[in-house]
Amino acid sequence: MTRVPIAERIQEYINKKCIYFCMPGHKMGRGFNRDEIGKGILKNIITGDLTEVDGLDNLHKPEEVLREELELLRKIYSTEKSYFLVNGSTSGNMIMIFSAFEENDKIIVERNCHKSIMNGIILRKLKPVYVDPYNYDKYDTPLVPQEELIIEMMEKNEDAKGIILTYPNYFGICFDLEKIIIKAKELNMMVIIDSAHGAHFGFNARLPKSAVELGADVVVVSAHKTLPSLTQTAYLHVNNLELVEKVDRYFSMFSSTSPSYLFMQSMAYSRYYLEKYAEKDYHYLIDVCEYYKQKINDLNKFKVFNENRSYINIDRTRYTIIVPIGYSGKKLYDYLLYNNIQPEMSNHRCVVLILSYFNTKEEFEKLYEVLRNCNMENIKDDSYSFKMQEIKPIVKFLPHEAINMKKVSMNVVECEGEICGEEIIPYPPGIPLLNPGELITKEAIEYIQFCLKNNIQIFGVDRDKILILENN
Ligand SMILES: Cc1ncc(COP(=O)(O)O)c(C=O)c1O
């Protein structure tokens, strides 16, 4: 029988009627039901699937309606220039890296960066120096690097052309970016910020400040992750006028020549949403989030991350639910899913939920009840017996050198002491465990085996084989 399996699969998923504590931020269309303008967009969701036809503007040379929209976007985020990205923050990271750096530049980068940053580093042939995340021993989870460590790396590597940081990280946690930017200016370093999870920052005083406001040179934010915008949409913001010419060039190289007007319309709607509703909606949402956070923490089963330390600030519209030692974040994720709650992601110690104004109070209540009823025996797991911080990168070749060397496939268990030929990335969230050119350690092998055993998707591993450099 002739079928369209993907359509069947999507229908099956919709039929489950899950509670979406995940992206996209419009939560299955609800975000567009906020008012008549949004409803109009929903109504035209297929007929509006246009590209640069007569009467509509060209994204690569905006002169009319897109020019007007981009000016509105620039104003609301207070930037020198802003762009609509139709190829996700992934393309934004490429554009930022190509615009800010030249081949062979040394740069400082957070090890916990997204894979698109690593790909940009490889393609631009940069020399990365990594900043390790700080491991919160209490939770055995790497959260954000401490700014002291970042600043120390900057002082040790004064010849670096710039620094690339993730703000906030996947857990909604931010370090004191302002302090780092001040240091970077002192050392004449460019500050590139992947703020994919922070498109809403700065629009309510109870949210962290935006990276743009704090003075980063160039920033990418994903509209689709936290705002009512379609999947794949993002904004690129330039604060540094000197970069504009190059950003224009690389924007054109890394963007589709058939940009979807549905995407651009939804990005425009998100900008409008921020302008009109953000202050009020985020105030309400944070109240609800804080209320249920307290209730969940009072269960004394899990801990919704809430550290109040001087050097971190958190996005209060996101829950990172940490399970006690000896229990599994992945098993809690599966349990929530079994109860029709779709989380954003999990790792061995936590589950991340992206919460929105478009999630109802009933949905928060259901989350609370499901967590309350969780039989902790069922999420026990003592197979994870090593510490994340033991997985330190040992660089033997630069990533762009290793990527072009001859490779062979080898069983993971036999790879200790070999050099990795391919990025090995557990997903989500897409943080590299090993980059090309790095020594494969016992700890990395254990982590790969842990992912395989627990059905955690891991790119760069084909069944139980990985690519290593041939002649080492
Ligand atoms: C921190 C970070 N940066 C960049 C990206 C890439 O965004 P996109 O998939 O929208 O291209 C992601 C995606 O999850 C991310 O988490």
PDB file of C-alpha atoms and ligand atoms in Angstrom, residues 23 87-93 112-117 166-170 194-197 220 222-225 231-234 318 344-345 427-431, ligand 1:
ATOM      1  CA  MET A  23       9.683  23.810  22.118  1.00  0.00           C
ATOM      2  CA  ASN A  87      17.747  28.354   9.002  1.00  0.00           C
ATOM      3  CA  GLY A  88      17.683  28.391  12.783  1.00  0.00           C
ATOM      4  CA  SER A  89      20.234  29.515  15.354  1.00  0.00           C
ATOM      5  CA  THR A  90      22.447  26.938  13.666  1.00  0.00           C
ATOM      6  CA  SER A  91      22.924  29.317  10.731  1.00  0.00           C
ATOM      7  CA  GLY A  92      23.241  32.253  13.138  1.00  0.00           C
ATOM      8  CA  ASN A  93      26.167  30.568  14.873  1.00  0.00           C
ATOM      9  CA  ASN A 112      29.403  22.847  26.521  1.00  0.00           C
ATOM     10  CA  CYS A 113      28.660  24.690  23.296  1.00  0.00           C
ATOM     11  CA  HIS A 114      26.080  23.534  20.777  1.00  0.00           C
ATOM     12  CA  LYS A 115      27.303  21.404  17.869  1.00  0.00           C
ATOM     13  CA  SER A 116      26.677  24.240  15.404  1.00  0.00           C
ATOM     14  CA  ILE A 117      29.363  26.269  17.190  1.00  0.00           C
ATOM     15  CA  THR A 166      26.217  30.057  25.595  1.00  0.00           C
ATOM     16  CA  TYR A 167      23.920  32.372  27.565  1.00  0.00           C
ATOM     17  CA  PRO A 168      21.736  30.956  29.027  1.00  0.00           C
ATOM     18  CA  ASN A 169      22.647  27.288  28.813  1.00  0.00           C
ATOM     19  CA  TYR A 170      20.167  24.479  28.209  1.00  0.00           C
ATOM     20  CA  ASP A 194      24.717  31.847  21.461  1.00  0.00           C
ATOM     21  CA  SER A 195      21.561  32.883  23.286  1.00  0.00           C
ATOM     22  CA  ALA A 196      19.352  30.365  21.503  1.00  0.00           C
ATOM     23  CA  HIS A 197      17.364  29.812  24.703  1.00  0.00           C
ATOM     24  CA  VAL A 220      21.793  34.790  18.121  1.00  0.00           C
ATOM     25  CA  SER A 222      15.995  31.264  18.720  1.00  0.00           C
ATOM     26  CA  ALA A 223      12.519  32.702  18.311  1.00  0.00           C
ATOM     27  CA  HIS A 224      11.011  29.226  18.122  1.00  0.00           C
ATOM     28  CA  LYS A 225      12.380  27.943  21.415  1.00  0.00           C
ATOM     29  CA  THR A 231      10.216  25.883  14.402  1.00  0.00           C
ATOM     30  CA  GLN A 232      13.516  26.837  12.760  1.00  0.00           C
ATOM     31  CA  THR A 233      13.110  30.580  13.235  1.00  0.00           C
ATOM     32  CA  ALA A 234      15.720  32.771  14.930  1.00  0.00           C
ATOM     33  CA  ARG A 318      12.273  26.845  32.796  1.00  0.00           C
ATOM     34  CA  GLU A 344      12.294  19.175  26.422  1.00  0.00           C
ATOM     35  CA  MET A 345      15.221  16.915  27.296  1.00  0.00           C
ATOM     36  CA  TYR A 427      21.397  14.366  21.747  1.00  0.00           C
ATOM     37  CA  PRO A 428      19.659  16.316  23.098  1.00  0.00           C
ATOM     38  CA  PRO A 429      20.990  18.820  23.760  1.00  0.00           C
ATOM     39  CA  GLY A 430      23.775  18.373  21.206  1.00  0.00           C
ATOM     40  CA  ILE A 431      26.860  19.122  23.285  1.00  0.00           C
TER      41      ILE A 431
HETATM   42  C1  LIG B   1      22.365  26.453  22.727  1.00  0.00           C
HETATM   43  C2  LIG B   1      21.882  26.160  21.358  1.00  0.00           C
HETATM   44  N1  LIG B   1      22.406  26.818  20.314  1.00  0.00           N
HETATM   45  C3  LIG B   1      21.998  26.618  19.063  1.00  0.00           C
HETATM   46  C4  LIG B   1      21.025  25.710  18.778  1.00  0.00           C
HETATM   47  C5  LIG B   1      20.577  25.504  17.354  1.00  0.00           C
HETATM   48  O1  LIG B   1      19.294  25.991  17.175  1.00  0.00           O
HETATM   49  P1  LIG B   1      18.392  25.498  15.948  1.00  0.00           P
HETATM   50  O2  LIG B   1      18.218  24.024  16.118  1.00  0.00           O
HETATM   51  O3  LIG B   1      17.163  26.267  16.085  1.00  0.00           O
HETATM   52  O4  LIG B   1      19.132  25.802  14.693  1.00  0.00           O
HETATM   53  C6  LIG B   1      20.439  24.961  19.819  1.00  0.00           C
HETATM   54  C7  LIG B   1      19.404  23.957  19.532  1.00  0.00           C
HETATM   55  O5  LIG B   1      18.898  23.268  20.348  1.00  0.00           O
HETATM   56  C8  LIG B   1      20.887  25.192  21.140  1.00  0.00           C
HETATM   57  O6  LIG B   1      20.360  24.502  22.171  1.00  0.00           O
END
